[in-house]
Short mmCIF file of C-alpha atoms in Angstrom, two decimals:
data_model
loop_
_atom_site.label_atom_id
_atom_site.label_comp_id
_atom_site.label_asym_id
_atom_site.label_seq_id
_atom_site.Cartn_x
_atom_site.Cartn_y
_atom_site.Cartn_z
CA MET A 204 -44.15 89.26 174.65
CA LYS A 205 -40.50 88.85 173.77
CA LEU A 206 -41.05 85.31 172.73
CA GLN A 207 -44.03 85.83 170.66
CA ARG A 208 -42.10 88.82 168.96
CA LYS A 209 -39.18 86.24 168.01
CA ASN A 210 -41.42 83.76 166.70
CA GLY A 211 -43.20 86.13 164.65
CA LEU A 212 -40.16 87.49 163.27
CA ARG A 213 -39.04 84.25 161.78
CA ALA A 214 -42.73 83.45 160.81
CA ALA A 215 -42.88 86.42 158.98
CA ALA A 216 -39.62 86.42 157.25
CA LEU A 217 -40.06 82.89 156.14
CA GLY A 218 -43.33 83.98 154.39
CA ALA A 219 -41.50 86.98 152.96
CA LEU A 220 -38.96 85.17 151.15
CA ALA A 221 -38.82 85.86 147.36
CA VAL A 222 -38.88 82.48 145.45
CA SER A 223 -36.67 83.22 142.35
CA GLY A 224 -36.19 80.99 139.16
CA ALA A 225 -32.96 79.38 141.03
CA LEU A 226 -35.21 77.25 142.99
CA VAL A 227 -34.89 73.56 142.66
CA LEU A 228 -38.42 72.91 142.14
CA THR A 229 -41.65 74.61 143.05
CA GLY A 230 -45.45 73.26 143.10
CA CYS A 231 -47.61 70.49 144.88
CA GLY A 232 -46.93 66.94 145.35
CA SER A 233 -48.88 64.40 143.30
CA ASP A 234 -52.32 63.00 144.59
CA ASP A 235 -50.85 59.70 144.96
CA ASN A 236 -47.61 57.68 146.04
CA SER A 237 -47.00 56.17 142.69
CA GLY A 238 -44.72 58.97 141.51
CA GLY A 239 -45.38 61.37 138.57
CA THR A 240 -43.84 63.93 136.25
CA THR A 241 -41.81 67.04 136.54
CA GLY A 242 -42.77 70.19 134.35
CA SER A 243 -40.16 69.02 131.69
CA GLY A 244 -41.99 65.52 131.57
CA GLU A 245 -39.31 63.89 133.46
CA LYS A 246 -40.70 60.64 135.52
CA THR A 247 -40.06 61.11 139.35
CA SER A 248 -40.30 58.32 142.01
CA ALA A 249 -42.13 58.99 145.15
CA ALA A 250 -40.51 57.96 148.26
CA SER A 251 -42.10 54.82 149.64
CA ASN A 252 -41.33 55.68 153.56
CA VAL A 253 -42.13 59.00 153.99
CA LYS A 254 -44.21 60.13 157.07
CA CYS A 255 -46.42 62.91 155.73
CA ASP A 256 -48.81 63.12 158.63
CA ASP A 257 -47.35 66.56 159.92
CA ALA A 258 -46.27 67.91 156.60
CA LYS A 259 -48.19 70.86 155.31
CA GLY A 260 -47.66 74.06 153.24
CA LYS A 261 -44.31 75.58 152.13
CA LEU A 262 -41.05 74.98 153.33
CA LEU A 263 -38.02 77.33 152.36
CA ALA A 264 -34.81 76.71 152.23
CA ALA A 265 -31.48 77.82 150.66
CA GLY A 266 -27.73 77.41 150.48
CA SER A 267 -25.07 75.04 149.24
CA SER A 268 -24.97 74.47 145.34
CA ALA A 269 -22.83 71.41 145.98
CA GLN A 270 -26.16 69.79 147.09
CA LYS A 271 -28.28 70.99 144.51
CA ASN A 272 -28.48 67.76 142.58
CA ALA A 273 -29.20 65.81 145.82
CA MET A 274 -31.75 68.24 146.68
CA ASP A 275 -33.32 67.70 143.14
CA LEU A 276 -33.87 64.27 143.64
CA TRP A 277 -35.17 64.69 147.41
CA VAL A 278 -37.74 67.37 146.66
CA LYS A 279 -39.20 65.33 143.56
CA ASN A 280 -39.31 62.35 145.45
CA TYR A 281 -40.83 63.63 148.51
CA MET A 282 -43.30 66.21 146.87
CA ALA A 283 -44.49 63.19 144.76
CA ALA A 284 -45.22 61.43 148.30
CA CYS A 285 -46.77 64.13 150.14
CA THR A 286 -49.85 65.63 148.78
CA GLY A 287 -49.98 69.32 148.86
CA VAL A 288 -46.54 70.15 150.25
CA GLU A 289 -44.20 72.49 148.76
CA VAL A 290 -40.48 72.23 149.19
CA ASN A 291 -38.24 75.01 147.60
CA TYR A 292 -34.71 75.07 148.16
CA LYS A 293 -32.75 77.82 146.37
CA SER A 294 -29.25 76.74 145.28
CA SER A 295 -26.90 79.68 145.66
CA SER A 296 -23.82 79.37 147.92
CA SER A 297 -23.14 78.24 151.71
CA GLY A 298 -22.58 81.69 152.69
CA GLU A 299 -25.76 82.64 151.34
CA GLY A 300 -27.70 80.06 152.83
CA ILE A 301 -26.37 80.90 156.41
CA VAL A 302 -26.96 84.50 155.96
CA ASN A 303 -30.72 83.65 155.09
CA PHE A 304 -30.90 81.11 157.99
CA ASN A 305 -29.59 83.78 160.59
CA GLN A 306 -31.97 86.22 159.17
CA GLY A 307 -35.25 84.05 159.54
CA ARG A 308 -35.91 83.66 155.99
CA VAL A 309 -35.47 80.19 155.65
CA ALA A 310 -36.48 76.84 157.66
CA PHE A 311 -32.94 75.25 157.24
CA ALA A 312 -29.59 76.17 154.89
CA GLY A 313 -27.57 73.97 153.44
CA SER A 314 -23.56 74.59 154.00
CA ASP A 315 -20.46 72.78 153.04
CA SER A 316 -18.75 73.87 156.08
CA ALA A 317 -19.93 73.86 159.52
CA LEU A 318 -21.15 77.11 161.69
CA LYS A 319 -18.44 79.24 162.90
CA PRO A 320 -18.94 80.19 166.51
CA GLU A 321 -19.83 83.79 165.72
CA GLU A 322 -22.65 82.32 163.35
CA VAL A 323 -23.81 80.14 166.18
CA GLU A 324 -24.18 83.03 168.34
CA GLU A 325 -26.08 84.90 165.59
CA SER A 326 -28.50 82.11 165.17
CA LYS A 327 -29.86 82.22 168.71
CA LYS A 328 -31.68 85.34 167.61
CA VAL A 329 -34.09 83.56 165.40
CA CYS A 330 -33.68 79.98 167.24
CA THR A 331 -35.90 80.98 170.02
CA GLY A 332 -34.26 79.28 173.28
CA GLY A 333 -31.87 77.17 170.99
CA GLN A 334 -29.38 77.69 168.39
CA GLY A 335 -28.32 76.52 164.84
CA ILE A 336 -26.85 73.13 164.65
CA ASN A 337 -25.34 70.96 161.85
CA LEU A 338 -26.71 67.90 160.42
CA PRO A 339 -24.64 65.97 158.16
CA MET A 340 -26.63 64.93 155.20
CA VAL A 341 -24.72 64.46 151.91
CA GLY A 342 -21.15 63.37 151.29
CA GLY A 343 -19.12 63.37 148.08
CA PRO A 344 -16.02 63.98 146.47
CA ILE A 345 -14.77 67.38 145.25
CA ALA A 346 -13.82 66.56 141.81
CA LEU A 347 -11.13 68.14 139.69
CA GLY A 348 -12.67 68.28 136.27
CA TYR A 349 -10.61 69.12 133.29
CA ASN A 350 -11.06 69.79 129.55
CA LEU A 351 -7.83 68.97 127.74
CA SER A 352 -8.13 67.84 124.07
CA GLY A 353 -6.41 64.17 123.70
CA VAL A 354 -5.92 63.72 127.36
CA GLU A 355 -8.39 61.00 128.89
CA GLU A 356 -6.65 60.08 132.01
CA LEU A 357 -4.67 62.68 134.18
CA LYS A 358 -3.18 62.27 137.67
CA LEU A 359 -2.16 64.94 140.12
CA ASP A 360 -0.78 65.16 143.83
CA ALA A 361 -1.57 67.70 146.19
CA ALA A 362 1.53 69.80 145.39
CA THR A 363 0.85 70.03 141.79
CA ILE A 364 -2.75 70.96 142.39
CA ALA A 365 -1.93 73.71 144.86
CA LYS A 366 0.86 75.16 142.42
CA ILE A 367 -1.68 75.13 139.61
CA PHE A 368 -4.83 76.71 141.28
CA ASP A 369 -1.96 79.45 142.85
CA GLY A 370 -0.84 79.93 139.28
CA LYS A 371 2.78 78.56 139.76
CA ILE A 372 2.41 75.93 137.29
CA LYS A 373 0.86 77.69 134.12
CA ASN A 374 1.14 75.06 131.25
CA TRP A 375 -0.10 71.77 130.93
CA ASN A 376 3.29 70.03 129.75
CA ASP A 377 5.08 71.42 132.86
CA ALA A 378 7.46 69.06 134.23
CA ALA A 379 5.90 68.31 137.36
CA ILE A 380 2.52 67.31 135.78
CA ALA A 381 4.37 65.34 132.98
CA LYS A 382 6.20 63.36 135.73
CA LEU A 383 2.86 62.21 137.43
CA ASN A 384 1.47 61.12 134.13
CA GLU A 385 4.59 59.18 132.24
CA GLY A 386 3.26 58.02 128.77
CA THR A 387 0.86 60.65 128.27
CA GLU A 388 1.41 63.21 125.77
CA LEU A 389 0.53 66.43 127.33
CA PRO A 390 0.02 69.66 125.36
CA ASP A 391 1.88 72.78 125.05
CA LYS A 392 -1.18 74.88 126.49
CA PRO A 393 -1.87 77.34 128.89
CA ILE A 394 -3.69 75.88 132.06
CA GLN A 395 -7.14 78.05 132.52
CA ALA A 396 -7.65 77.69 136.30
CA PHE A 397 -11.15 78.11 137.44
CA HIS A 398 -12.78 78.89 140.91
CA ARG A 399 -15.72 80.13 142.80
CA SER A 400 -16.68 83.76 142.62
CA GLU A 401 -18.77 83.80 145.67
CA ASP A 402 -18.08 82.52 149.22
CA SER A 403 -18.26 78.72 149.02
CA GLY A 404 -18.06 75.75 151.22
CA THR A 405 -16.72 73.68 148.54
CA THR A 406 -13.73 76.25 148.08
CA GLN A 407 -13.13 75.95 152.02
CA ASN A 408 -13.09 72.20 151.84
CA LEU A 409 -10.49 72.35 148.89
CA GLY A 410 -8.35 74.91 151.04
CA LYS A 411 -8.51 72.38 153.96
CA TYR A 412 -7.45 69.64 151.72
CA LEU A 413 -4.46 71.46 150.24
CA GLY A 414 -3.62 72.90 153.61
CA ALA A 415 -3.21 69.64 155.25
CA THR A 416 -1.54 67.97 152.46
CA ALA A 417 0.54 70.70 150.75
CA LYS A 418 1.04 73.35 152.97
CA ALA A 419 4.45 74.62 151.83
CA ASP A 420 2.81 75.36 148.33
CA TRP A 421 -0.65 76.44 149.51
CA PRO A 422 0.22 79.15 152.16
CA TYR A 423 -3.54 80.21 152.51
CA GLU A 424 -5.99 79.87 155.42
CA ALA A 425 -9.20 77.71 154.49
CA GLU A 426 -11.86 80.14 154.04
CA LYS A 427 -14.91 80.36 151.95
CA LYS A 428 -13.43 83.21 149.98
CA TRP A 429 -11.19 82.25 147.15
CA PRO A 430 -7.85 83.36 148.32
CA ALA A 431 -5.09 82.85 145.66
CA PRO A 432 -4.25 85.70 143.16
CA GLY A 433 -5.11 85.01 139.33
CA GLY A 434 -7.11 82.41 137.90
CA GLN A 435 -10.82 82.84 136.60
CA ALA A 436 -13.98 83.20 138.66
CA ALA A 437 -17.52 81.60 137.83
CA SER A 438 -20.56 81.45 139.94
CA GLY A 439 -21.58 78.26 141.61
CA SER A 440 -20.63 74.83 141.06
CA SER A 441 -22.72 74.85 138.03
CA GLY A 442 -20.88 77.80 136.83
CA VAL A 443 -17.34 76.55 137.23
CA ALA A 444 -18.44 73.18 135.59
CA ALA A 445 -19.89 74.79 132.58
CA GLN A 446 -16.57 76.97 132.05
CA VAL A 447 -14.54 73.77 132.29
CA LYS A 448 -17.08 72.13 129.79
CA GLN A 449 -16.45 75.06 127.43
CA VAL A 450 -12.72 75.90 127.64
CA ASP A 451 -9.95 73.69 126.34
CA GLY A 452 -7.23 73.84 128.67
CA ALA A 453 -9.41 74.40 131.67
CA ILE A 454 -9.48 72.92 135.09
CA GLY A 455 -11.83 73.80 138.16
CA TYR A 456 -13.30 72.11 141.24
CA PHE A 457 -16.91 71.04 141.86
CA GLU A 458 -18.77 68.25 143.13
CA LEU A 459 -18.86 64.94 141.26
CA SER A 460 -22.57 64.88 140.07
CA TYR A 461 -21.63 68.03 138.24
CA ALA A 462 -18.90 66.10 136.27
CA THR A 463 -21.01 63.23 136.08
CA SER A 464 -24.18 64.85 134.55
CA GLN A 465 -21.90 66.77 132.02
CA SER A 466 -19.59 64.22 131.22
CA ILE A 467 -16.55 65.99 132.53
CA PRO A 468 -13.27 63.81 132.96
CA THR A 469 -11.80 64.46 136.39
CA VAL A 470 -8.49 63.88 138.10
CA SER A 471 -7.23 60.82 139.85
CA ILE A 472 -4.96 61.88 142.91
CA ASP A 473 -1.81 60.41 144.05
CA THR A 474 -2.30 60.26 147.71
CA GLY A 475 0.72 58.21 148.41
CA ALA A 476 -1.25 54.92 148.35
CA SER A 477 -0.26 52.23 146.14
CA ALA A 478 -2.18 53.79 143.33
CA PRO A 479 -3.80 57.11 142.31
CA VAL A 480 -7.31 57.53 143.53
CA ALA A 481 -10.23 58.26 141.46
CA ALA A 482 -13.08 60.68 142.22
CA THR A 483 -15.92 58.10 142.93
CA SER A 484 -18.82 57.88 145.33
CA GLU A 485 -17.36 54.91 146.77
CA ASN A 486 -13.54 56.12 147.20
CA ALA A 487 -15.05 59.16 148.86
CA SER A 488 -17.14 57.07 151.26
CA LYS A 489 -13.86 55.63 152.30
CA ALA A 490 -12.68 58.67 153.65
CA ILE A 491 -16.03 60.07 155.02
CA ALA A 492 -16.23 56.66 156.92
CA ALA A 493 -13.09 57.88 158.91
CA ALA A 494 -14.86 61.18 160.20
CA LYS A 495 -15.36 61.95 163.72
CA ILE A 496 -18.33 63.89 165.42
CA LYS A 497 -16.23 67.13 166.77
CA GLY A 498 -19.65 68.77 167.67
CA THR A 499 -21.23 69.13 171.11
CA GLY A 500 -24.66 68.45 172.28
CA LYS A 501 -27.11 68.05 169.45
CA ASP A 502 -24.61 69.53 166.99
CA LEU A 503 -23.02 66.98 164.62
CA ALA A 504 -20.02 68.67 163.12
CA LEU A 505 -17.39 66.27 161.60
CA GLU A 506 -13.84 66.20 161.38
CA LEU A 507 -12.51 64.98 158.32
CA ASP A 508 -8.97 63.53 157.48
CA TYR A 509 -8.28 65.21 154.31
CA ALA A 510 -4.62 63.89 154.39
CA THR A 511 -5.68 60.13 154.44
CA THR A 512 -3.40 57.73 152.36
CA ALA A 513 -5.74 54.80 153.04
CA GLU A 514 -5.86 52.45 150.02
CA GLY A 515 -8.59 53.52 147.75
CA ALA A 516 -9.81 56.47 150.03
CA TYR A 517 -10.25 59.81 147.87
CA PRO A 518 -9.26 62.59 150.21
CA MET A 519 -10.65 65.81 148.60
CA VAL A 520 -14.17 65.53 150.08
CA LEU A 521 -16.82 67.45 151.74
CA VAL A 522 -20.00 67.07 153.88
CA THR A 523 -22.92 69.26 153.27
CA TYR A 524 -24.95 70.12 156.53
CA GLU A 525 -28.48 71.09 156.84
CA VAL A 526 -28.58 73.66 159.30
CA VAL A 527 -31.52 73.91 161.60
CA CYS A 528 -32.57 75.01 165.03
CA ASP A 529 -32.26 72.46 167.85
CA THR A 530 -35.01 74.41 169.70
CA GLY A 531 -37.01 77.26 168.54
CA ASN A 532 -37.82 76.17 164.78
CA ASN A 533 -41.00 77.98 163.32
CA ALA A 534 -44.09 75.86 164.57
CA GLU A 535 -45.93 76.37 161.29
CA THR A 536 -43.01 74.64 159.38
CA LEU A 537 -41.44 72.32 162.00
CA GLY A 538 -43.85 69.32 160.85
CA THR A 539 -42.91 69.65 157.36
CA LEU A 540 -39.16 70.37 158.21
CA LYS A 541 -38.91 67.16 160.40
CA SER A 542 -40.89 64.99 157.66
CA PHE A 543 -38.60 66.17 154.72
CA LEU A 544 -35.21 65.64 156.81
CA THR A 545 -36.46 62.47 158.18
CA TYR A 546 -36.79 61.34 154.37
CA THR A 547 -33.34 62.57 153.36
CA ALA A 548 -31.84 61.00 156.16
CA SER A 549 -33.49 57.69 155.81
CA ASP A 550 -31.95 54.67 154.12
CA GLU A 551 -33.91 55.27 151.04
CA GLY A 552 -33.09 58.80 150.81
CA GLN A 553 -29.48 58.27 151.25
CA GLN A 554 -29.32 55.24 148.68
CA VAL A 555 -30.78 57.56 145.89
CA LEU A 556 -27.41 59.66 146.09
CA THR A 557 -25.09 56.70 145.30
CA ASP A 558 -26.05 56.87 141.55
CA HIS A 559 -25.59 60.48 141.21
CA GLY A 560 -22.23 61.22 142.26
CA TYR A 561 -22.77 61.34 146.01
CA ALA A 562 -21.54 59.31 149.09
CA PRO A 563 -24.12 58.15 151.65
CA ILE A 564 -23.36 59.40 155.21
CA PRO A 565 -22.04 56.55 157.15
CA GLN A 566 -24.71 54.70 159.17
CA GLU A 567 -22.72 55.25 162.76
CA ILE A 568 -22.97 59.02 162.04
CA ASN A 569 -26.30 58.83 160.31
CA SER A 570 -28.12 57.19 163.10
CA LYS A 571 -27.44 60.23 165.26
CA VAL A 572 -28.64 62.72 162.56
CA ARG A 573 -32.27 60.49 162.58
CA GLU A 574 -32.37 60.89 166.33
CA THR A 575 -31.53 64.34 166.13
CA ILE A 576 -34.10 65.18 163.67
CA ALA A 577 -36.90 63.35 165.62
CA GLY A 578 -36.00 65.54 168.70
CA LEU A 579 -36.00 68.99 166.95
CA LYS A 580 -38.56 71.64 168.57
#
């Protein structure tokens, strides 16, 4: 009876989640596999290798805004391939995604940081007979986007980045910035530093990078909540990017896809390698390739080396996880969950990321992700 009640709780909650205008996409798939158009007339491309046999109905998910642009692509392609299936991903934040997952409101959550022990324990209330696990699905660089009239290229190191976001370097022509950018005329202009207003895995990953490379200048723990005084806050990666785009003198952090889509210039990082490293998918892949699995059992949480000085490796990276139940997923959505995630983890699903500012998960790790998805219950 208790088992039935818990399954009923998740099923009822999944059906009750309000789907707002922040959802990535709603609607049914096309009637064929040749692709179609979105409501705005944008051409979509149906994924060719999707197995839709067990997919049906509606799949709800929420969380990380870092992977929003990746989810846009995946959802469009998947729904074009699978007739009558609806996938809704609400882009908000990693923190909100995990809360929704642990309250049984969504089938999976996107998070830019792995579940904490207390969050795993809480997940057992909705993962009947199991627990929440982390499946690395989206990789990519955390870009430092800037808006500085007349400055087309900008180089910074970890200590300078830390001081900028901690409010200790206040002007763009500061001596520390000038030293890293010899030959560049920097304006005498105040720095407008933007950070996330809500709990964010992107914020936490930035904190991990600064903690590993500039501890003396960044005395804060790596948490999802922005820790430093001062600065200006904006909601979501899209909100931070929009502010940087609009404000001359601004700098902010967000996934490379937001910089690419809005033509925002990005900072190259002096890591100690022979040359500063640009924020590119290829350079992020070099850093992510060195990641080690630290999770146990079916959990595939990764340990990243934020302090890498390897040639061409961009160190300020994040990995977005899809958080699912290893056992105890809702029976009504399990088929669609496995079908959709099997596509996102496929070679085809990962390949579509490279042209949009993301980095595919390394094959050695991704093969374990696929195996885990196949065994979800």
